[in-house]
C-alpha atoms as a PDB file:
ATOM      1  CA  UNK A   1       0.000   0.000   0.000  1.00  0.00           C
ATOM      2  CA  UNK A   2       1.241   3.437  -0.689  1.00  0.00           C
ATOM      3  CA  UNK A   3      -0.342   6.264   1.131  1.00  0.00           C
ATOM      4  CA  UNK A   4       1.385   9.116  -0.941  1.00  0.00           C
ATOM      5  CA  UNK A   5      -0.965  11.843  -2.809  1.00  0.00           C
ATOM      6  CA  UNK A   6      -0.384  14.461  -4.871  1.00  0.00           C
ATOM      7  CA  UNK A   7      -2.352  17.328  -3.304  1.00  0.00           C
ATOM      8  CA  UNK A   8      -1.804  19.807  -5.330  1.00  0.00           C
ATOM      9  CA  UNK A   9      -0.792  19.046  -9.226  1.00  0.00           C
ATOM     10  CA  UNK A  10      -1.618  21.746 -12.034  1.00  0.00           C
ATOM     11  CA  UNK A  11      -4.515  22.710 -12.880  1.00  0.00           C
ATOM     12  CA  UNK A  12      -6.835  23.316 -15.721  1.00  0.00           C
ATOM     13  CA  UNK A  13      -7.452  27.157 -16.189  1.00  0.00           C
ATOM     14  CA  UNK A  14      -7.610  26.966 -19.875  1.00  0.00           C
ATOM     15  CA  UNK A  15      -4.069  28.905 -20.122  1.00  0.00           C
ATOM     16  CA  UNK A  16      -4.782  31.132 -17.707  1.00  0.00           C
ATOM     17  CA  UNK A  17      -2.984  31.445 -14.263  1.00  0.00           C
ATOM     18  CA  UNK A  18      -5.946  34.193 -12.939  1.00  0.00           C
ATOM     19  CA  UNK A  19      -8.277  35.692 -14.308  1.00  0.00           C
ATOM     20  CA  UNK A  20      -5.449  38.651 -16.055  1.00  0.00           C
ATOM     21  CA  UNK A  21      -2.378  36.500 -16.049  1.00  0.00           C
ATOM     22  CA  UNK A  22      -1.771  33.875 -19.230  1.00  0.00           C
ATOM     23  CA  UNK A  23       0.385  30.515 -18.394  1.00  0.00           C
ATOM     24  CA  UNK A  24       0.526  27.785 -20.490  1.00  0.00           C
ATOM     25  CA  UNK A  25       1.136  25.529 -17.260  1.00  0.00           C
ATOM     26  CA  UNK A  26      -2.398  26.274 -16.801  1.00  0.00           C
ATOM     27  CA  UNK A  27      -3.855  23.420 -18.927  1.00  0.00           C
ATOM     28  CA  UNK A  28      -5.105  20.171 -19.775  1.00  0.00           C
ATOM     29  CA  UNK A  29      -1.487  19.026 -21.335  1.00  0.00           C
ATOM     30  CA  UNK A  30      -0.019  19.532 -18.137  1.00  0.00           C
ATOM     31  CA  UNK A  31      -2.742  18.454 -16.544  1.00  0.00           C
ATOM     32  CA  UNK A  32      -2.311  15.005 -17.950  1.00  0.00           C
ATOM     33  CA  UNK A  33       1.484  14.758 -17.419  1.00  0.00           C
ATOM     34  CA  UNK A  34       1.067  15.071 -13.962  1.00  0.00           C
ATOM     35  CA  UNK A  35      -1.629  12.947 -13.551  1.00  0.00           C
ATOM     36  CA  UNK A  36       0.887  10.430 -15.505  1.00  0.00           C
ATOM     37  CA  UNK A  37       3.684  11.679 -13.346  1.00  0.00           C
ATOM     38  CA  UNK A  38       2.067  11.327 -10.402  1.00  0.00           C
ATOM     39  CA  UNK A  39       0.631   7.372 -10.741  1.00  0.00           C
ATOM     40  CA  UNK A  40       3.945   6.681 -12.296  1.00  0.00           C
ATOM     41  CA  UNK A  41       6.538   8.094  -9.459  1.00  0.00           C
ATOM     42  CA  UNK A  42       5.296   5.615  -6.294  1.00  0.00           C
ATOM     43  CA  UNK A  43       1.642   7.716  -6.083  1.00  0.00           C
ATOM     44  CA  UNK A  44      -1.244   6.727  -5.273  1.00  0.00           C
ATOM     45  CA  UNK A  45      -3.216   9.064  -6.527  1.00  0.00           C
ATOM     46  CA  UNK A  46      -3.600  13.023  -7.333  1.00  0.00           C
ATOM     47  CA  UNK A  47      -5.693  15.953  -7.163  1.00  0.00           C
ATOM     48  CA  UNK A  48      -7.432  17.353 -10.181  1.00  0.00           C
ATOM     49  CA  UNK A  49      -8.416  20.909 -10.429  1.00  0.00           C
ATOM     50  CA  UNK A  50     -10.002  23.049 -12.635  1.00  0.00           C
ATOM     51  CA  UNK A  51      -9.734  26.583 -12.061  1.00  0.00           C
ATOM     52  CA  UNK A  52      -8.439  25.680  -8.357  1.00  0.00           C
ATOM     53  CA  UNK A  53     -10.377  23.545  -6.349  1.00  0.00           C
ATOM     54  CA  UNK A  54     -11.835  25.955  -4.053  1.00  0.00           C
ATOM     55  CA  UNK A  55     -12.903  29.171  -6.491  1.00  0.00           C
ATOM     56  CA  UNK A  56     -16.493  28.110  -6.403  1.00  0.00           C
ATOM     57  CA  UNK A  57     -17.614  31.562  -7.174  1.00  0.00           C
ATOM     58  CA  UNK A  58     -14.753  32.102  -9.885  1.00  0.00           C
ATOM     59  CA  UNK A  59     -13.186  35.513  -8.765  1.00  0.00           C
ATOM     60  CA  UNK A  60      -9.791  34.315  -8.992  1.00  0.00           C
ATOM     61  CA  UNK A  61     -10.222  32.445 -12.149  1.00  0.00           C
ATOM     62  CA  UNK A  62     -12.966  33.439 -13.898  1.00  0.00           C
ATOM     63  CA  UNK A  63     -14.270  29.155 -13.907  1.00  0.00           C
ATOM     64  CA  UNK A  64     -17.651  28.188 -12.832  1.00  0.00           C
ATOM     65  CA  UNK A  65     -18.020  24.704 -11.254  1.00  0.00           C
ATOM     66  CA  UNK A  66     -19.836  23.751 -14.495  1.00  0.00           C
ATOM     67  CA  UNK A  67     -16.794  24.861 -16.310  1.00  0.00           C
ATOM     68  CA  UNK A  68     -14.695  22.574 -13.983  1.00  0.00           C
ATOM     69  CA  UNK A  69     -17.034  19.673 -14.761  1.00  0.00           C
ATOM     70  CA  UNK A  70     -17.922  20.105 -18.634  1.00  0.00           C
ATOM     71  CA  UNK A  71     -13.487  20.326 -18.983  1.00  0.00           C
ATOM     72  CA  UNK A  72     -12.018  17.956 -21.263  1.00  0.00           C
ATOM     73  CA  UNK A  73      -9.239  17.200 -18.790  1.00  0.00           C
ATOM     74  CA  UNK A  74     -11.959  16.195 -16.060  1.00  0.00           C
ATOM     75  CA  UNK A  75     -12.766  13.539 -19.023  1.00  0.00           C
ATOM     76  CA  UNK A  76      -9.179  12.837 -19.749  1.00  0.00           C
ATOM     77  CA  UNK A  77      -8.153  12.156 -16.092  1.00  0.00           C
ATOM     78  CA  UNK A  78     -10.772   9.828 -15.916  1.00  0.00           C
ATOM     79  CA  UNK A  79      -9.839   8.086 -18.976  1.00  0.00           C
ATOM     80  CA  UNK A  80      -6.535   6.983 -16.936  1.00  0.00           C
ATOM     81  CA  UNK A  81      -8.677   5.695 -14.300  1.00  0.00           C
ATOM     82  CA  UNK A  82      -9.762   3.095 -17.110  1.00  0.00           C
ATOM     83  CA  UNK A  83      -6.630   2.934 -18.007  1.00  0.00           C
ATOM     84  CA  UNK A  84      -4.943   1.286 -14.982  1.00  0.00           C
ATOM     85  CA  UNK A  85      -7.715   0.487 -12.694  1.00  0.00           C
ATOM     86  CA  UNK A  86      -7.745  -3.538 -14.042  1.00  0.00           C
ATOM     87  CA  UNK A  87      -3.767  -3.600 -12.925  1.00  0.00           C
ATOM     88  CA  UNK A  88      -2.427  -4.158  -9.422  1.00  0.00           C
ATOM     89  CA  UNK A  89      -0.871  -0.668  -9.614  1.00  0.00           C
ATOM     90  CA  UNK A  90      -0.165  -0.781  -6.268  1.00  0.00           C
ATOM     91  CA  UNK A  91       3.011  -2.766  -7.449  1.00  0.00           C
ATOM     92  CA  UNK A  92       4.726  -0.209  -9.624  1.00  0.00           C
ATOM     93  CA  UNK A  93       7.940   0.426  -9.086  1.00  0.00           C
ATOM     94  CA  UNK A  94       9.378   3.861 -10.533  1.00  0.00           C
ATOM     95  CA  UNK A  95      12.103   4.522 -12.238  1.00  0.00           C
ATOM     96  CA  UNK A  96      14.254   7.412 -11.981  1.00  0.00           C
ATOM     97  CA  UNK A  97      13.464   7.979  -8.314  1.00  0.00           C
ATOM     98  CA  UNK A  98      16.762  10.520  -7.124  1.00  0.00           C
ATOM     99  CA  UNK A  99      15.941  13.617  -9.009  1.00  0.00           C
ATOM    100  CA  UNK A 100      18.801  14.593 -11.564  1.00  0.00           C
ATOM    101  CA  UNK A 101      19.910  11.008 -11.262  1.00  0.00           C
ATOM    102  CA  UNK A 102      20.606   8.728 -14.495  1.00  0.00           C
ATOM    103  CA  UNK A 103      17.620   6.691 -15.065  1.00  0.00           C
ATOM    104  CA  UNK A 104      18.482   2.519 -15.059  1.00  0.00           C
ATOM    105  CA  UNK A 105      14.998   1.689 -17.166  1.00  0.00           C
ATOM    106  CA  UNK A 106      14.731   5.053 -19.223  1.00  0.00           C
ATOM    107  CA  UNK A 107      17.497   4.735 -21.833  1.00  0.00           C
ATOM    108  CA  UNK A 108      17.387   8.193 -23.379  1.00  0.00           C
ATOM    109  CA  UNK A 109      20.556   9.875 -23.783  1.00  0.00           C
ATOM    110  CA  UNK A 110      19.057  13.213 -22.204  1.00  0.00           C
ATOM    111  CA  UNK A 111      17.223  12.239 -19.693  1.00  0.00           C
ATOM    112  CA  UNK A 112      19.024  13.016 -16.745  1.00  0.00           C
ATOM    113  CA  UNK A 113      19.677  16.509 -18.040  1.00  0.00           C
ATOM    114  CA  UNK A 114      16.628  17.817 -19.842  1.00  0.00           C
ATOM    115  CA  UNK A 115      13.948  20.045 -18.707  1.00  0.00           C
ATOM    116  CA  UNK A 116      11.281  18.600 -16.545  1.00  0.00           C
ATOM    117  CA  UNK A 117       8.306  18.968 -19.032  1.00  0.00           C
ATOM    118  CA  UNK A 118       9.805  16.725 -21.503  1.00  0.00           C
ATOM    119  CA  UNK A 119      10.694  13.997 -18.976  1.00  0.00           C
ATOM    120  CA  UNK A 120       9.888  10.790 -20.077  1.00  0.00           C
ATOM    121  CA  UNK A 121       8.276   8.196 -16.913  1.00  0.00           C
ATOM    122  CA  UNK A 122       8.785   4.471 -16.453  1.00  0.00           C
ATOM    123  CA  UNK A 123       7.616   2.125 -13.846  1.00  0.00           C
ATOM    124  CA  UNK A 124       7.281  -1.330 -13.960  1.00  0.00           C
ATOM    125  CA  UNK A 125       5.635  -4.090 -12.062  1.00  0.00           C
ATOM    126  CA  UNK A 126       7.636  -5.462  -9.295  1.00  0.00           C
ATOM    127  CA  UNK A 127       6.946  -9.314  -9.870  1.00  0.00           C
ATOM    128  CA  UNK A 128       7.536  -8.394 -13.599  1.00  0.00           C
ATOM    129  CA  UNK A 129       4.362  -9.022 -15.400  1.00  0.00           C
ATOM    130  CA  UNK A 130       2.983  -5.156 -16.923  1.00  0.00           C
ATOM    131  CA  UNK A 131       4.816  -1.579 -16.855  1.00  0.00           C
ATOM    132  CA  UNK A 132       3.580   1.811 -17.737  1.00  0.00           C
ATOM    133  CA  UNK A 133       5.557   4.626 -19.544  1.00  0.00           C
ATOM    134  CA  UNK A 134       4.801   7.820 -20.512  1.00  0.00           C
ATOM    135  CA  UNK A 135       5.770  10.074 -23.291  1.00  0.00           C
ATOM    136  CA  UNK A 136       5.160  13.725 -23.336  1.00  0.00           C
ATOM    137  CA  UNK A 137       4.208  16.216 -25.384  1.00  0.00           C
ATOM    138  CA  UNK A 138       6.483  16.994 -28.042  1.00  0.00           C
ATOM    139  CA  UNK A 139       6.182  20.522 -28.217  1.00  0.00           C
ATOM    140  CA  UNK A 140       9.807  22.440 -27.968  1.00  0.00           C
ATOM    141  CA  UNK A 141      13.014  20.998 -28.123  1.00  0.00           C
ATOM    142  CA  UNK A 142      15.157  19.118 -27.505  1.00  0.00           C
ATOM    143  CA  UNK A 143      12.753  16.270 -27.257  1.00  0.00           C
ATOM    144  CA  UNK A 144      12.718  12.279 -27.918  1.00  0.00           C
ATOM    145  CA  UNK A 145      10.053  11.091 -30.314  1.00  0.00           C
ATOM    146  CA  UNK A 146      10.341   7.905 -29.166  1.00  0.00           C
ATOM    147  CA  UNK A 147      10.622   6.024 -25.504  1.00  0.00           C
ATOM    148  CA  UNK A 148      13.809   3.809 -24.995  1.00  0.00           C
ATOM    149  CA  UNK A 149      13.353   1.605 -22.308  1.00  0.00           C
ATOM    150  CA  UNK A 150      15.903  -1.516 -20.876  1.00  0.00           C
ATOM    151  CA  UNK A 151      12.626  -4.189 -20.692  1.00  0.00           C
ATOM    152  CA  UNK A 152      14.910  -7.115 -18.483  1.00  0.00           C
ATOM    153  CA  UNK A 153      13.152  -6.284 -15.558  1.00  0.00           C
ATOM    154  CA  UNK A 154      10.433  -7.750 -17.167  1.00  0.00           C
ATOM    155  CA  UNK A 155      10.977 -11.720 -17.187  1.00  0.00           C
ATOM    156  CA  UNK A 156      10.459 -13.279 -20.502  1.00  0.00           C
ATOM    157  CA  UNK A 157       9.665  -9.701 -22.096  1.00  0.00           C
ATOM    158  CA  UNK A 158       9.024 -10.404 -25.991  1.00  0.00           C
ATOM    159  CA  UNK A 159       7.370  -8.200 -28.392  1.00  0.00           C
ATOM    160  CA  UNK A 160       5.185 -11.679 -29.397  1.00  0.00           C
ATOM    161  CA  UNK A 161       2.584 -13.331 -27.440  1.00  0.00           C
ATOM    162  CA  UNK A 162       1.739 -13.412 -24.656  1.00  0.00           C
ATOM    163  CA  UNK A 163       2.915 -10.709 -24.286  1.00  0.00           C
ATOM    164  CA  UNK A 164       1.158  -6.840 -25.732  1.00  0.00           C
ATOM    165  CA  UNK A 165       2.912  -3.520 -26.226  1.00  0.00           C
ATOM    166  CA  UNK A 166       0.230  -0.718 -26.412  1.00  0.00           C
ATOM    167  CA  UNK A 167      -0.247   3.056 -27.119  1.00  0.00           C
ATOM    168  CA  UNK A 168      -3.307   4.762 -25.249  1.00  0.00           C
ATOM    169  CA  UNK A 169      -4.480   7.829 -25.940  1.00  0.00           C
ATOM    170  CA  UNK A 170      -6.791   9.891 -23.595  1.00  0.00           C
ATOM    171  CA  UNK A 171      -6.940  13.198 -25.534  1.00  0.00           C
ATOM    172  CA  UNK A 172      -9.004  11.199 -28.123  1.00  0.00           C
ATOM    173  CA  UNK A 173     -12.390  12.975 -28.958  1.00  0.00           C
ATOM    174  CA  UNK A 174     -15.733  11.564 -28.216  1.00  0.00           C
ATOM    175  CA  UNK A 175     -16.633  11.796 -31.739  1.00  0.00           C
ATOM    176  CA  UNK A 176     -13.926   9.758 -32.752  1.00  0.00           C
ATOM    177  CA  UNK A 177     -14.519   7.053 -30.886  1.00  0.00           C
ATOM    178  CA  UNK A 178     -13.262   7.844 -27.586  1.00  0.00           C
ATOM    179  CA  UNK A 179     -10.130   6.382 -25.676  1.00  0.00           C
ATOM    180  CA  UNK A 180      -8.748   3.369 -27.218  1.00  0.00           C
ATOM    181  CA  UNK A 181      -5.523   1.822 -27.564  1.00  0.00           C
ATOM    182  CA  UNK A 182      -3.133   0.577 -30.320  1.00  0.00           C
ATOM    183  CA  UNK A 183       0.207  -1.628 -30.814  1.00  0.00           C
ATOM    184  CA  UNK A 184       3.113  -0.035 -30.364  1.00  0.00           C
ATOM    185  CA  UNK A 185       6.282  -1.372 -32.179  1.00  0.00           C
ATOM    186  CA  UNK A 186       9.320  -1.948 -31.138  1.00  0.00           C
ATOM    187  CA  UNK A 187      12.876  -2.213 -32.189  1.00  0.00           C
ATOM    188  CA  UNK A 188      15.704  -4.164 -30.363  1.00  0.00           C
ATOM    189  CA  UNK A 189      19.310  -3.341 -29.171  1.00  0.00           C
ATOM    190  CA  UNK A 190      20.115  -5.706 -27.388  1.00  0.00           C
ATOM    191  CA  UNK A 191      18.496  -5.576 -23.653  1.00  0.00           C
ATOM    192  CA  UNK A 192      17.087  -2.113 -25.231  1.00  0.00           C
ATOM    193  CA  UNK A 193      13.656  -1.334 -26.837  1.00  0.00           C
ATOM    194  CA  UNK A 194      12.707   1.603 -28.813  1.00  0.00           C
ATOM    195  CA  UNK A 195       9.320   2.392 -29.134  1.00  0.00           C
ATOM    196  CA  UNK A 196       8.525   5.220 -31.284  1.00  0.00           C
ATOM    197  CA  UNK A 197       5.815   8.041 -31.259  1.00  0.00           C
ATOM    198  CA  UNK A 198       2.761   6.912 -32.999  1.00  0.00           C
ATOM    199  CA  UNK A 199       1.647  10.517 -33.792  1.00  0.00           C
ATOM    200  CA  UNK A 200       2.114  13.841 -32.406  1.00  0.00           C
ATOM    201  CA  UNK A 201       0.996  14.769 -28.626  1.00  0.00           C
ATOM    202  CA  UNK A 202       1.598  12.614 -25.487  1.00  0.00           C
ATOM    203  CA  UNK A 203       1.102   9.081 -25.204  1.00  0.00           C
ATOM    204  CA  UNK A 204       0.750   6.471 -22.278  1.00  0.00           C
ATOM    205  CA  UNK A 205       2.521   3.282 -23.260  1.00  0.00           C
ATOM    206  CA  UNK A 206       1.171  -0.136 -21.825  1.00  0.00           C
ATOM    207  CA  UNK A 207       3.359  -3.078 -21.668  1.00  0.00           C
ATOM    208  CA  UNK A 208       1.559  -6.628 -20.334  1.00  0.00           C
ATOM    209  CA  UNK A 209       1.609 -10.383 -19.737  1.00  0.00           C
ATOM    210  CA  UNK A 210      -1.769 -11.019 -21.279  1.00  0.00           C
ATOM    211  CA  UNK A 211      -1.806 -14.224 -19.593  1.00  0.00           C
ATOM    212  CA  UNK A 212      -1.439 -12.583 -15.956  1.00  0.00           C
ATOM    213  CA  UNK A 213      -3.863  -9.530 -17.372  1.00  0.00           C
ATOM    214  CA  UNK A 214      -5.425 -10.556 -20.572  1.00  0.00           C
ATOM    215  CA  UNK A 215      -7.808  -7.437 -21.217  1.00  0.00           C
ATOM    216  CA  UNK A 216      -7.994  -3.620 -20.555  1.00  0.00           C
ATOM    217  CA  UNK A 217     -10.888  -1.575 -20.379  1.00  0.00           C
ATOM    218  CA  UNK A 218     -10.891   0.656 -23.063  1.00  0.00           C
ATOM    219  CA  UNK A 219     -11.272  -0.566 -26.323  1.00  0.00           C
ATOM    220  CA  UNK A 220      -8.459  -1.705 -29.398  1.00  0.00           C
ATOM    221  CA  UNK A 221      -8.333   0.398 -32.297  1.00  0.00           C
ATOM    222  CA  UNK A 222      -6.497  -1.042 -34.204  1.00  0.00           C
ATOM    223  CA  UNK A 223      -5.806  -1.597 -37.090  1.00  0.00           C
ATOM    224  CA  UNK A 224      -4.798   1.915 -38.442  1.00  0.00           C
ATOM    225  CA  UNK A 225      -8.023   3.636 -40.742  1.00  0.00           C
ATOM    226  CA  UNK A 226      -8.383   3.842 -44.843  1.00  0.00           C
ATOM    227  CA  UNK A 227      -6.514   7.230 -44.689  1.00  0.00           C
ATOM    228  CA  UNK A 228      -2.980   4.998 -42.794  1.00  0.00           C
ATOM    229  CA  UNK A 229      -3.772   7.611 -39.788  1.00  0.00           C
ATOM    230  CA  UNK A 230      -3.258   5.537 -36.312  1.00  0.00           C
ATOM    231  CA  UNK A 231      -7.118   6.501 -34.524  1.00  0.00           C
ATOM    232  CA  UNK A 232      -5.325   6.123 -31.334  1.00  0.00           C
END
């Protein structure tokens, strides 16, 4: 069990750090990265705010409640709920825990070094059966468009059955379809996997022993649409 909680993550303001002041910070992108930050550095859980938690009235922000709850990040963050809730995440074990230390999982040149928005996460399940990375946006620069990862921490890891390598996608719109997931490829080098953007944005990847946890619950979307776009 691990009682740790992010209190007080970003929040949704839609760019906007009061009512007069524009941040970018203040937004469902960085919303999302710390949710994924959060579950993936030894958390059990966050807090999700949109236009604070406590400016009911919306002098500070200029957000009604109904703003807070119609938000596509409210939507998103509980997209991630589906995401891991059929997974003992209780288990994960992050990697890069000393800040500004070399990562042992995360094998990204940069990653030690670069700023903290374009961190890339990686925890893994301690008795080796599923792990969860995360990719972030890849607005600015430098940035990695794909997620490196040393996988033999995972017993057995192949990119064949039974086991699954998976993108997932919360940002997906309801009119497309709504979350889903997709394969993600990978390349080897040696103990070393490369698995490469699907598409612009951030990305959750999922890697599982289908026989220990056979099925998500989002749906596949797979395969990629007439047009070659990936729907996830």
């Amino acid at each position: 069990i691990k009682p740790i909680i992010n209190g007080e993550a970003i929040y949704d303001n839609n760019g906007k750090q009061s009512c007069t002041v524009n941040n970018p910070l203040y937004g469902e992108l960085r919303a999302r990265q710390a949710a994924f930050n959060s579950l993936l550095s030894g958390s059990v859980g966050f807090t999700h705010g949109v236009g604070g938690i406590w400016d009911w009235g919306g002098t500070a922000t200029c957000r009604s409640v109904a703003d807070g709850t119609n938000a596509e990040s409210s939507t998103q963050i509980g997209r991630l709920k589906l995401l891991l809730q059929p997974f003992r995440w209780n288990r994960l074990l992050p990697d890069c825990q000393t800040p500004g230390s070399a990562c042992t999982d995360i094998k990204n040149a940069d990653q030690a070094t670069v700023s903290q928005e374009l961190k890339r996460m990686f925890a893994r399940d301690s008795l080796g059966t599923f792990a969860f990375g995360f990719l972030p946006d890849n607005q600015g620069a430098p940035y990695e468009a794909s997620l490196k990862l040393d996988l033999s921490d995972l017993a057995g890891f192949t990119p064949a059955a039974p086991w699954s390598t998976d993108w997932y996608n919360p940002r997906r719109a309801v009119s497309a379809g709504g979350p889903c997931y997709c394969t993600a490829t990978a390349a080897a080098s040696g103990a070393n996997w490369n698995f490469v953007r699907p598409a612009a944005g951030d990305w959750g990847l999922v890697i599982r022993n289908k026989t220990n946890w056979p099925n998500l619950a989002v749906p596949a979307c797979n395969p990629p649409d007439v047009n070659g776009k990936i729907p996830c």
